[in-house]
């Protein structure tokens, strides 16, 4: 009652309360990413056609597209993509598997932590490409050195992500497991590993991107076929159309990998709040 | 099965947490442990279940554990401790899987405990879909699944709102009335202690010592909030706790 009378009191001015909330909350905007791409490509196309972007600076996007089509039709795409994908899959698989294993050891055993953490810190900043000549001696000039390079490059970020993730597993859940008399193996398999999965998967995103970079680097230094070799060849002939076609393929590969990890996350981490 | 504590004392480095606790937890009764915050009551519960070791004294389990008991000393935690990536049924299955039971036996135990805690419709729900009260019911179902000799409850209702707390207390009373179990119930809430405890152990502030042991003989299922006898016990306990709680509070403020 008292509220009502004061609201109708004409002597005191009434203003609506200004809205100050909102914002700071990323929302899903469909298609905006595609529009940005389309605008940039359209500008490049227009510029190269009208001549205010010289042919030496940038190839015509439509030419790059036709190069890609030709690349696909001649069968040379598969010829180059297949070895690249094999190297990527084998190398990244070995590296992440070893990385997750080592990360788990560091997370679970204090002795492993004391022994390996400084070692990983020492290995992490080494540009792995610098070691390629060494890998050629150790693992052979063929595929072995390329697998090793990619595996080594994905290993360290995976280790760091995994032991960080194990450290972050809720200790009360582990105490719960112990209080119900679960075996050590059960606790690791059913509590620690699933609990660390979010951290391991976000580490996987980073290490797979590194894997693609290293793949190209390895192929540039010595490979007959492969996307990296193709780009290197195009670059040395200053064939911008083919160079950009190769770059486009790498970008697409990155998008596909990131999409795959995203799918894996939604599948494995459905339980997350 | 009975639990006997014999002159248990504990210190973390320079801080003495518990001193000379001798106590018997009788079988088939609920023993409540109350005390001001920081008096070491949760630590005491961890000693009883073997999750931590006291620096002085011993904790004994006396007598045989019941038939079909998979985990004699079983906890119910304040924060539920459910695996978020497992369903309700999966969380219960977790504590049965290590015992080499056949699959159909595990399934029948799960069905049974879910029915006893009125959770049958939620077997396939994930913890994130459940309210706090439901999560604690799942934790209770999980504890019942291993057919424990002694239930160790560490402030099981403290994370819940007061209506849910009342509902869950009723659940615990009816579970106990159907099949009496041995339990140690740690709480800082006097109402819970008066409602659920057959024996109420009042601890002093740090270092925690036994201040007094109060017994309440009224049967659990006949305790009403308006009961003058219970109110009297409640007031007596509050009288015991009040000065301790105030002193403990002041201690924290002064950092002594």
Short mmCIF file of C-alpha atoms in Angstrom, two decimals:
data_model
loop_
_atom_site.label_atom_id
_atom_site.label_comp_id
_atom_site.label_asym_id
_atom_site.label_seq_id
_atom_site.Cartn_x
_atom_site.Cartn_y
_atom_site.Cartn_z
CA UNK A 1 0.00 0.00 0.00
CA UNK A 2 2.69 2.41 1.03
CA UNK A 3 4.59 1.59 -2.15
CA UNK A 4 1.57 2.31 -4.30
CA UNK A 5 0.91 5.73 -2.82
CA UNK A 6 4.49 6.84 -3.20
CA UNK A 7 4.46 5.69 -6.85
CA UNK A 8 1.50 7.95 -7.50
CA UNK A 9 3.03 10.82 -5.67
CA UNK A 10 3.41 13.40 -8.46
CA UNK A 11 5.78 15.69 -6.57
CA UNK A 12 8.75 13.31 -6.71
CA UNK A 13 9.95 12.56 -10.26
CA UNK A 14 9.95 8.85 -11.27
CA UNK A 15 12.51 7.56 -13.74
CA UNK A 16 12.84 4.02 -15.07
CA UNK A 17 15.80 2.14 -13.60
CA UNK A 18 18.47 2.10 -16.33
CA UNK A 19 19.50 -1.36 -17.56
CA UNK A 20 23.15 -2.06 -16.82
CA UNK A 21 23.43 -5.82 -17.22
CA UNK A 22 24.05 -7.89 -20.34
CA UNK A 23 27.07 -8.39 -22.57
CA UNK A 24 30.23 -10.36 -21.77
CA UNK A 25 28.52 -13.53 -22.89
CA UNK A 26 29.67 -15.01 -26.20
CA UNK A 27 26.71 -16.12 -28.28
CA UNK A 28 26.56 -18.43 -31.23
CA UNK A 29 26.34 -16.42 -34.46
CA UNK A 30 25.67 -18.60 -37.45
CA UNK A 31 27.39 -17.89 -40.76
CA UNK A 32 29.36 -14.79 -39.69
CA UNK A 33 32.65 -16.67 -40.10
CA UNK A 34 31.72 -17.62 -43.65
CA UNK A 35 30.76 -14.02 -44.49
CA UNK A 36 34.18 -12.75 -43.31
CA UNK A 37 35.90 -15.32 -45.55
CA UNK A 38 33.66 -14.45 -48.49
CA UNK A 39 34.30 -10.70 -48.16
CA UNK A 40 38.09 -11.13 -47.99
CA UNK A 41 38.11 -13.44 -51.01
CA UNK A 42 35.81 -11.09 -52.93
CA UNK A 43 38.15 -8.14 -52.24
CA UNK A 44 41.14 -10.18 -53.43
CA UNK A 45 39.30 -11.28 -56.55
CA UNK A 46 38.18 -7.75 -57.39
CA UNK A 47 41.63 -6.30 -56.73
CA UNK A 48 43.49 -8.83 -58.88
CA UNK A 49 40.98 -8.51 -61.72
CA UNK A 50 41.09 -4.69 -61.77
CA UNK A 51 44.83 -4.58 -61.32
CA UNK A 52 45.17 -2.62 -58.04
CA UNK A 53 46.59 -5.82 -56.55
CA UNK A 54 49.48 -6.96 -58.77
CA UNK A 55 49.69 -10.59 -59.84
CA UNK A 56 53.05 -10.81 -58.06
CA UNK A 57 51.48 -9.98 -54.68
CA UNK A 58 48.50 -12.27 -54.69
CA UNK A 59 47.07 -14.86 -57.07
CA UNK A 60 43.52 -14.56 -58.32
CA UNK A 61 41.29 -16.58 -55.92
CA UNK A 62 39.40 -18.03 -58.88
CA UNK A 63 42.70 -19.24 -60.39
CA UNK A 64 43.59 -20.89 -57.07
CA UNK A 65 40.20 -22.57 -57.13
CA UNK A 66 40.69 -23.91 -60.67
CA UNK A 67 44.19 -25.08 -59.76
CA UNK A 68 42.63 -27.04 -56.91
CA UNK A 69 40.04 -28.55 -59.26
CA UNK A 70 42.74 -29.50 -61.74
CA UNK A 71 44.84 -30.88 -58.87
CA UNK A 72 41.96 -33.07 -57.83
CA UNK A 73 41.04 -34.21 -61.35
CA UNK A 74 44.60 -35.17 -62.30
CA UNK A 75 44.76 -37.45 -59.27
CA UNK A 76 47.76 -35.61 -57.90
CA UNK A 77 45.79 -34.46 -54.89
CA UNK A 78 45.39 -38.00 -53.60
CA UNK A 79 48.97 -38.74 -54.56
CA UNK A 80 50.16 -35.92 -52.30
CA UNK A 81 47.48 -35.92 -49.64
CA UNK A 82 47.57 -39.63 -48.84
CA UNK A 83 51.24 -39.76 -47.68
CA UNK A 84 50.72 -36.53 -45.71
CA UNK A 85 47.69 -37.91 -43.90
CA UNK A 86 49.48 -41.17 -43.12
CA UNK A 87 52.42 -39.26 -41.62
CA UNK A 88 50.07 -37.05 -39.65
CA UNK A 89 47.98 -39.91 -38.27
CA UNK A 90 50.89 -42.22 -37.41
CA UNK A 91 53.09 -39.49 -35.93
CA UNK A 92 50.33 -37.79 -33.94
CA UNK A 93 49.01 -41.12 -32.69
CA UNK A 94 52.43 -42.25 -31.40
CA UNK A 95 53.16 -38.84 -29.89
CA UNK A 96 49.85 -38.35 -28.09
CA UNK A 97 49.78 -41.95 -26.85
CA UNK A 98 53.27 -41.66 -25.37
CA UNK A 99 52.39 -38.18 -24.10
CA UNK A 100 49.24 -39.30 -22.31
CA UNK A 101 51.13 -42.26 -20.80
CA UNK A 102 53.98 -40.09 -19.55
CA UNK A 103 51.57 -37.40 -18.35
CA UNK A 104 49.62 -39.98 -16.35
CA UNK A 105 52.84 -41.28 -14.79
CA UNK A 106 53.85 -37.75 -13.79
CA UNK A 107 50.38 -37.11 -12.39
CA UNK A 108 50.28 -40.34 -10.40
CA UNK A 109 53.84 -40.92 -9.15
CA UNK A 110 55.89 -38.32 -7.32
CA UNK A 111 59.12 -39.97 -8.48
CA UNK A 112 58.06 -39.69 -12.14
CA UNK A 113 57.10 -36.07 -11.52
CA UNK A 114 60.46 -35.24 -9.98
CA UNK A 115 62.28 -37.01 -12.81
CA UNK A 116 60.31 -36.05 -15.90
CA UNK A 117 58.98 -32.52 -15.34
CA UNK A 118 62.41 -30.85 -15.68
CA UNK A 119 63.14 -33.06 -18.69
CA UNK A 120 59.90 -32.07 -20.40
CA UNK A 121 60.58 -28.42 -19.60
CA UNK A 122 63.98 -28.83 -21.25
CA UNK A 123 62.58 -30.54 -24.37
CA UNK A 124 59.51 -28.33 -24.85
CA UNK A 125 61.20 -25.16 -26.18
CA UNK A 126 63.51 -26.99 -28.62
CA UNK A 127 62.37 -26.28 -32.18
CA UNK A 128 61.88 -29.90 -33.23
CA UNK A 129 62.60 -29.04 -36.87
CA UNK A 130 66.17 -28.20 -35.87
CA UNK A 131 66.60 -31.83 -34.86
CA UNK A 132 65.45 -33.24 -38.19
CA UNK A 133 68.97 -34.04 -39.47
CA UNK A 134 69.51 -35.98 -36.26
CA UNK A 135 66.21 -37.83 -36.71
CA UNK A 136 67.26 -38.72 -40.27
CA UNK A 137 70.31 -40.47 -38.82
CA UNK A 138 68.34 -42.11 -36.01
CA UNK A 139 65.18 -43.14 -37.81
CA UNK A 140 66.16 -43.22 -41.49
CA UNK A 141 65.61 -40.78 -44.34
CA UNK A 142 62.24 -42.31 -45.23
CA UNK A 143 59.04 -42.16 -43.27
CA UNK A 144 60.66 -42.98 -39.90
CA UNK A 145 62.21 -39.55 -39.39
CA UNK A 146 58.95 -37.81 -40.31
CA UNK A 147 56.91 -39.94 -37.91
CA UNK A 148 59.49 -39.27 -35.22
CA UNK A 149 59.44 -35.51 -35.79
CA UNK A 150 55.65 -35.29 -35.57
CA UNK A 151 55.49 -37.69 -32.63
CA UNK A 152 58.16 -35.76 -30.77
CA UNK A 153 56.41 -32.44 -31.47
CA UNK A 154 53.04 -33.64 -30.19
CA UNK A 155 54.55 -35.49 -27.24
CA UNK A 156 55.57 -32.55 -25.04
CA UNK A 157 52.35 -30.48 -25.19
CA UNK A 158 50.35 -33.66 -24.54
CA UNK A 159 52.47 -34.49 -21.48
CA UNK A 160 52.01 -31.02 -20.01
CA UNK A 161 48.26 -31.00 -20.70
CA UNK A 162 47.80 -34.52 -19.28
CA UNK A 163 49.59 -34.09 -16.00
CA UNK A 164 47.93 -30.73 -15.48
CA UNK A 165 44.58 -32.42 -16.07
CA UNK A 166 45.40 -35.26 -13.65
CA UNK A 167 46.39 -32.69 -11.01
CA UNK A 168 43.00 -31.07 -11.44
CA UNK A 169 40.95 -34.23 -10.90
CA UNK A 170 38.67 -33.71 -7.89
CA UNK A 171 40.49 -35.27 -4.91
CA UNK A 172 37.22 -35.95 -3.08
CA UNK A 173 36.28 -38.37 -5.87
CA UNK A 174 39.57 -40.21 -5.38
CA UNK A 175 39.00 -40.33 -1.59
CA UNK A 176 35.54 -41.68 -2.32
CA UNK A 177 37.02 -44.43 -4.47
CA UNK A 178 39.47 -45.34 -1.71
CA UNK A 179 36.75 -45.30 0.93
CA UNK A 180 34.80 -47.88 -1.06
CA UNK A 181 37.87 -50.09 -1.32
CA UNK A 182 38.37 -49.68 -5.09
CA UNK A 183 41.64 -51.09 -6.39
CA UNK A 184 44.37 -48.69 -7.49
CA UNK A 185 43.84 -49.71 -11.10
CA UNK A 186 40.09 -49.06 -10.86
CA UNK A 187 40.67 -45.62 -9.37
CA UNK A 188 43.01 -44.69 -12.22
CA UNK A 189 40.81 -46.17 -14.94
CA UNK A 190 37.38 -45.12 -13.68
CA UNK A 191 38.08 -41.89 -11.78
CA UNK A 192 41.42 -40.30 -12.74
CA UNK A 193 41.35 -40.91 -16.50
CA UNK A 194 37.76 -39.77 -17.18
CA UNK A 195 38.27 -36.85 -14.81
CA UNK A 196 41.36 -35.77 -16.73
CA UNK A 197 39.68 -36.18 -20.13
CA UNK A 198 38.59 -32.51 -20.59
CA UNK A 199 42.17 -31.33 -20.07
CA UNK A 200 43.62 -34.07 -22.26
CA UNK A 201 41.27 -33.19 -25.12
CA UNK A 202 42.05 -29.47 -25.01
CA UNK A 203 45.72 -30.45 -25.08
CA UNK A 204 44.95 -32.60 -28.12
CA UNK A 205 43.64 -29.54 -29.98
CA UNK A 206 46.98 -27.78 -29.54
CA UNK A 207 49.17 -30.78 -30.25
CA UNK A 208 47.32 -31.68 -33.46
CA UNK A 209 47.77 -28.14 -34.79
CA UNK A 210 51.48 -28.45 -33.99
CA UNK A 211 51.47 -31.80 -35.79
CA UNK A 212 50.24 -30.19 -39.02
CA UNK A 213 52.93 -27.49 -38.84
CA UNK A 214 55.64 -30.11 -38.30
CA UNK A 215 54.25 -32.30 -41.06
CA UNK A 216 54.77 -29.55 -43.61
CA UNK A 217 58.19 -28.72 -42.23
CA UNK A 218 59.28 -32.36 -42.45
CA UNK A 219 57.99 -32.69 -46.01
CA UNK A 220 59.70 -29.49 -47.09
CA UNK A 221 63.04 -30.85 -45.97
CA UNK A 222 62.80 -34.02 -47.92
CA UNK A 223 59.88 -35.86 -49.45
CA UNK A 224 58.85 -36.79 -52.94
CA UNK A 225 55.14 -36.53 -52.31
CA UNK A 226 53.14 -34.68 -49.71
CA UNK A 227 51.42 -31.33 -49.32
CA UNK A 228 54.59 -29.79 -47.88
CA UNK A 229 56.67 -30.97 -50.83
CA UNK A 230 54.03 -29.64 -53.22
CA UNK A 231 54.07 -26.20 -51.58
CA UNK A 232 57.87 -26.10 -51.56
CA UNK A 233 57.99 -26.98 -55.25
CA UNK A 234 55.40 -24.33 -56.13
CA UNK A 235 57.28 -21.78 -54.04
CA UNK A 236 60.61 -22.38 -55.73
CA UNK A 237 58.97 -21.88 -59.14
CA UNK A 238 57.09 -18.85 -57.78
CA UNK A 239 53.85 -20.49 -58.88
CA UNK A 240 51.49 -18.58 -56.57
CA UNK A 241 48.36 -20.42 -57.72
CA UNK A 242 49.74 -23.78 -56.68
CA UNK A 243 51.32 -22.39 -53.53
CA UNK A 244 47.98 -21.02 -52.37
CA UNK A 245 46.19 -24.19 -53.40
CA UNK A 246 48.51 -26.10 -51.04
CA UNK A 247 47.96 -23.57 -48.26
CA UNK A 248 44.19 -23.86 -48.69
CA UNK A 249 44.46 -27.63 -48.30
CA UNK A 250 46.41 -27.18 -45.06
CA UNK A 251 43.84 -24.74 -43.72
CA UNK A 252 41.06 -27.17 -44.54
CA UNK A 253 43.00 -29.93 -42.82
CA UNK A 254 43.25 -27.75 -39.70
CA UNK A 255 39.53 -27.02 -39.78
CA UNK A 256 38.71 -30.72 -40.18
CA UNK A 257 40.98 -31.72 -37.28
CA UNK A 258 39.52 -29.03 -35.02
CA UNK A 259 36.00 -30.11 -35.99
CA UNK A 260 36.91 -33.72 -35.21
CA UNK A 261 38.25 -32.85 -31.75
CA UNK A 262 35.08 -30.81 -31.17
CA UNK A 263 32.93 -33.83 -32.05
CA UNK A 264 35.04 -36.01 -29.78
CA UNK A 265 34.59 -33.51 -26.95
CA UNK A 266 30.80 -33.40 -27.24
CA UNK A 267 30.75 -37.20 -27.34
CA UNK A 268 33.09 -37.89 -24.45
CA UNK A 269 32.21 -34.89 -22.29
CA UNK A 270 28.43 -34.99 -22.43
CA UNK A 271 28.46 -35.17 -18.63
CA UNK A 272 29.98 -31.71 -18.25
CA UNK A 273 27.74 -29.06 -16.75
CA UNK B 1 29.69 -54.33 14.38
CA UNK B 2 30.94 -51.89 16.98
CA UNK B 3 33.63 -49.24 16.72
CA UNK B 4 35.85 -48.50 19.69
CA UNK B 5 38.16 -45.50 19.91
CA UNK B 6 40.91 -45.75 22.45
CA UNK B 7 42.62 -42.53 23.60
CA UNK B 8 42.78 -41.08 20.10
CA UNK B 9 44.74 -37.87 19.71
CA UNK B 10 46.04 -36.04 16.70
CA UNK B 11 48.18 -33.09 15.74
CA UNK B 12 48.99 -31.45 12.42
CA UNK B 13 52.56 -30.20 12.92
CA UNK B 14 52.30 -27.74 15.82
CA UNK B 15 48.50 -27.68 16.01
CA UNK B 16 46.82 -30.19 18.32
CA UNK B 17 43.46 -31.06 16.78
CA UNK B 18 42.11 -33.88 18.95
CA UNK B 19 43.01 -34.99 22.46
CA UNK B 20 42.26 -38.20 24.29
CA UNK B 21 39.06 -39.33 22.60
CA UNK B 22 37.77 -42.65 24.00
CA UNK B 23 34.39 -43.66 22.72
CA UNK B 24 32.29 -46.67 21.81
CA UNK B 25 29.98 -46.54 18.78
CA UNK B 26 27.31 -49.13 19.61
CA UNK B 27 25.95 -51.43 16.91
CA UNK B 28 22.54 -50.67 15.46
CA UNK B 29 22.47 -47.10 16.79
CA UNK B 30 23.17 -43.70 15.29
CA UNK B 31 25.91 -41.76 17.05
CA UNK B 32 26.03 -38.05 16.30
CA UNK B 33 29.21 -36.05 16.77
CA UNK B 34 28.70 -32.32 17.13
CA UNK B 35 31.06 -29.52 17.94
CA UNK B 36 32.09 -26.02 16.86
CA UNK B 37 33.82 -25.62 13.50
CA UNK B 38 37.45 -26.65 13.49
CA UNK B 39 37.07 -28.98 16.49
CA UNK B 40 38.27 -31.98 14.46
CA UNK B 41 34.99 -33.85 14.11
CA UNK B 42 35.49 -34.60 10.42
CA UNK B 43 39.06 -35.65 11.14
CA UNK B 44 37.72 -38.05 13.76
CA UNK B 45 35.38 -39.54 11.15
CA UNK B 46 38.29 -40.02 8.74
CA UNK B 47 40.12 -41.97 11.49
CA UNK B 48 37.09 -44.21 12.02
CA UNK B 49 36.93 -45.08 8.31
CA UNK B 50 40.69 -45.47 7.88
CA UNK B 51 41.17 -42.55 5.47
CA UNK B 52 43.62 -40.95 7.88
CA UNK B 53 45.75 -42.17 10.80
CA UNK B 54 45.76 -40.60 14.27
CA UNK B 55 49.14 -39.73 15.78
CA UNK B 56 48.06 -41.23 19.11
CA UNK B 57 45.71 -44.00 20.18
CA UNK B 58 43.87 -46.68 18.23
CA UNK B 59 40.60 -47.26 16.43
CA UNK B 60 39.19 -50.82 16.61
CA UNK B 61 36.36 -52.55 14.81
CA UNK B 62 34.80 -55.02 17.21
CA UNK B 63 32.84 -58.06 16.07
CA UNK B 64 32.11 -59.68 12.74
CA UNK B 65 30.82 -57.77 9.75
CA UNK B 66 27.36 -58.77 8.46
CA UNK B 67 26.91 -61.35 5.69
CA UNK B 68 27.23 -60.00 2.16
CA UNK B 69 29.04 -56.90 3.37
CA UNK B 70 31.32 -55.58 0.63
CA UNK B 71 32.70 -52.53 2.40
CA UNK B 72 32.39 -52.50 6.20
CA UNK B 73 33.10 -48.81 6.78
CA UNK B 74 31.24 -46.75 4.19
CA UNK B 75 31.14 -42.96 3.85
CA UNK B 76 28.47 -40.54 2.77
CA UNK B 77 30.18 -37.25 1.93
CA UNK B 78 28.99 -33.69 2.31
CA UNK B 79 29.59 -32.90 -1.37
CA UNK B 80 28.06 -36.21 -2.57
CA UNK B 81 31.24 -37.31 -4.43
CA UNK B 82 29.35 -38.71 -7.42
CA UNK B 83 31.23 -39.32 -10.67
CA UNK B 84 29.72 -36.73 -13.06
CA UNK B 85 30.43 -38.92 -16.11
CA UNK B 86 28.44 -41.87 -14.80
CA UNK B 87 24.68 -42.20 -14.59
CA UNK B 88 22.92 -42.84 -11.28
CA UNK B 89 23.02 -46.59 -11.90
CA UNK B 90 26.64 -46.33 -13.08
CA UNK B 91 27.68 -44.55 -9.90
CA UNK B 92 26.26 -47.38 -7.82
CA UNK B 93 27.70 -50.00 -10.12
CA UNK B 94 31.15 -48.41 -9.59
CA UNK B 95 31.37 -49.64 -6.00
CA UNK B 96 30.19 -53.15 -6.90
CA UNK B 97 32.40 -53.78 -9.94
CA UNK B 98 35.60 -54.58 -8.05
CA UNK B 99 34.13 -57.54 -6.17
CA UNK B 100 33.82 -59.99 -9.04
CA UNK B 101 30.04 -60.26 -8.72
CA UNK B 102 28.08 -61.63 -11.68
CA UNK B 103 26.39 -59.01 -13.87
CA UNK B 104 22.83 -59.96 -12.93
CA UNK B 105 23.69 -59.82 -9.21
CA UNK B 106 25.02 -56.26 -9.65
CA UNK B 107 21.88 -55.28 -11.56
CA UNK B 108 19.59 -56.68 -8.88
CA UNK B 109 21.47 -54.85 -6.11
CA UNK B 110 21.20 -51.59 -8.07
CA UNK B 111 17.48 -52.09 -8.65
CA UNK B 112 16.98 -52.88 -4.97
CA UNK B 113 18.81 -49.83 -3.55
CA UNK B 114 17.24 -47.49 -6.09
CA UNK B 115 13.82 -48.73 -5.03
CA UNK B 116 14.67 -48.27 -1.35
CA UNK B 117 15.69 -44.65 -1.96
CA UNK B 118 12.81 -43.90 -4.39
CA UNK B 119 15.21 -43.33 -7.27
CA UNK B 120 14.02 -46.05 -9.67
CA UNK B 121 12.90 -43.51 -12.28
CA UNK B 122 16.30 -41.80 -12.32
CA UNK B 123 18.57 -44.79 -12.99
CA UNK B 124 19.81 -43.36 -16.30
CA UNK B 125 20.06 -39.69 -15.29
CA UNK B 126 23.44 -37.96 -15.07
CA UNK B 127 24.34 -36.19 -11.81
CA UNK B 128 24.20 -32.78 -13.52
CA UNK B 129 20.48 -33.33 -14.10
CA UNK B 130 19.76 -33.91 -10.41
CA UNK B 131 19.07 -31.48 -7.57
CA UNK B 132 21.30 -31.53 -4.49
CA UNK B 133 18.82 -33.60 -2.52
CA UNK B 134 18.57 -36.19 -5.27
CA UNK B 135 22.36 -36.36 -5.54
CA UNK B 136 22.62 -37.10 -1.84
CA UNK B 137 19.93 -39.79 -2.21
CA UNK B 138 22.09 -41.38 -4.90
CA UNK B 139 25.05 -41.26 -2.53
CA UNK B 140 22.93 -42.93 0.16
CA UNK B 141 21.81 -45.60 -2.32
CA UNK B 142 25.45 -46.17 -3.28
CA UNK B 143 26.39 -46.59 0.38
CA UNK B 144 23.52 -49.05 0.97
CA UNK B 145 24.56 -51.08 -2.10
CA UNK B 146 27.71 -52.39 -0.40
CA UNK B 147 25.69 -53.47 2.65
CA UNK B 148 27.94 -51.60 5.11
CA UNK B 149 28.52 -52.53 8.75
CA UNK B 150 28.88 -48.89 9.76
CA UNK B 151 27.76 -45.80 7.82
CA UNK B 152 30.04 -42.80 8.27
CA UNK B 153 28.22 -39.60 7.41
CA UNK B 154 30.22 -36.39 7.15
CA UNK B 155 27.75 -33.48 7.35
CA UNK B 156 25.62 -35.20 4.70
CA UNK B 157 22.90 -32.55 4.70
CA UNK B 158 24.99 -29.39 5.09
CA UNK B 159 25.08 -28.61 1.38
CA UNK B 160 21.28 -28.73 1.08
CA UNK B 161 18.53 -26.19 1.69
CA UNK B 162 16.44 -26.61 4.81
CA UNK B 163 13.33 -28.13 3.16
CA UNK B 164 15.41 -30.75 1.37
CA UNK B 165 17.26 -31.37 4.61
CA UNK B 166 13.98 -32.15 6.42
CA UNK B 167 12.89 -34.49 3.63
CA UNK B 168 16.18 -36.37 3.67
CA UNK B 169 16.11 -36.66 7.47
CA UNK B 170 12.71 -38.32 7.14
CA UNK B 171 14.20 -40.66 4.53
CA UNK B 172 17.06 -41.58 6.85
CA UNK B 173 14.65 -42.18 9.75
CA UNK B 174 12.47 -44.48 7.66
CA UNK B 175 15.50 -46.34 6.29
CA UNK B 176 16.76 -46.87 9.84
CA UNK B 177 13.33 -47.87 11.15
CA UNK B 178 12.98 -50.56 8.50
CA UNK B 179 16.47 -51.99 9.00
CA UNK B 180 18.46 -50.47 11.88
CA UNK B 181 22.05 -49.73 10.89
CA UNK B 182 25.11 -48.50 12.77
CA UNK B 183 26.06 -44.97 11.88
CA UNK B 184 28.36 -42.15 12.89
CA UNK B 185 26.84 -38.83 11.91
CA UNK B 186 29.01 -35.74 12.04
CA UNK B 187 27.18 -32.43 11.97
CA UNK B 188 27.23 -28.90 13.32
CA UNK B 189 23.45 -28.75 13.19
CA UNK B 190 21.73 -29.41 16.53
CA UNK B 191 18.30 -30.18 15.00
CA UNK B 192 19.81 -32.97 12.93
CA UNK B 193 21.59 -34.41 15.96
CA UNK B 194 18.43 -34.34 18.11
CA UNK B 195 16.33 -35.81 15.29
CA UNK B 196 18.70 -38.64 14.32
CA UNK B 197 21.01 -39.38 17.24
CA UNK B 198 20.62 -42.13 19.80
CA UNK B 199 23.86 -40.95 21.31
CA UNK B 200 25.17 -37.42 20.84
CA UNK B 201 28.83 -36.74 21.46
CA UNK B 202 29.63 -33.09 22.08
CA UNK B 203 33.21 -32.11 21.30
CA UNK B 204 34.91 -29.05 22.75
CA UNK B 205 36.74 -26.51 20.61
CA UNK B 206 40.26 -27.28 19.40
CA UNK B 207 41.93 -29.40 20.63
CA UNK B 208 38.71 -31.42 20.45
CA UNK B 209 37.92 -33.41 23.57
CA UNK B 210 34.70 -35.14 24.59
CA UNK B 211 32.71 -32.53 26.44
CA UNK B 212 29.68 -34.65 27.19
CA UNK B 213 27.79 -37.62 25.78
CA UNK B 214 24.01 -37.16 25.70
CA UNK B 215 21.69 -40.09 25.01
CA UNK B 216 18.17 -39.75 23.67
CA UNK B 217 15.95 -42.78 24.21
CA UNK B 218 12.87 -41.71 22.24
CA UNK B 219 12.46 -43.94 19.13
CA UNK B 220 13.51 -42.16 15.93
CA UNK B 221 10.16 -42.47 14.18
CA UNK B 222 8.31 -40.91 17.12
CA UNK B 223 10.42 -37.78 17.45
CA UNK B 224 8.44 -34.64 16.74
CA UNK B 225 9.86 -31.12 16.54
CA UNK B 226 7.37 -29.84 19.15
CA UNK B 227 8.24 -32.53 21.69
CA UNK B 228 9.14 -30.76 24.98
CA UNK B 229 11.63 -33.50 25.98
CA UNK B 230 13.49 -33.14 22.71
CA UNK B 231 13.37 -29.36 23.00
CA UNK B 232 14.93 -29.70 26.43
CA UNK B 233 17.74 -31.90 25.05
CA UNK B 234 18.21 -29.41 22.25
CA UNK B 235 18.48 -26.51 24.70
CA UNK B 236 20.88 -28.46 26.87
CA UNK B 237 23.11 -29.21 23.86
CA UNK B 238 22.96 -25.59 22.75
CA UNK B 239 23.96 -24.53 26.25
CA UNK B 240 26.95 -26.88 26.05
CA UNK B 241 27.94 -25.73 22.58
CA UNK B 242 27.28 -22.04 22.88
CA UNK B 243 30.32 -20.92 24.81
CA UNK B 244 32.56 -23.31 22.89
CA UNK B 245 31.25 -22.03 19.58
CA UNK B 246 31.73 -18.42 20.64
CA UNK B 247 35.25 -19.08 21.86
CA UNK B 248 36.08 -21.01 18.68
CA UNK B 249 34.76 -18.15 16.60
CA UNK B 250 36.85 -15.58 18.46
CA UNK B 251 39.89 -17.83 18.12
CA UNK B 252 39.61 -17.82 14.34
CA UNK B 253 39.25 -14.05 14.28
CA UNK B 254 42.37 -13.54 16.35
CA UNK B 255 44.25 -16.21 14.44
CA UNK B 256 45.43 -17.83 17.67
#
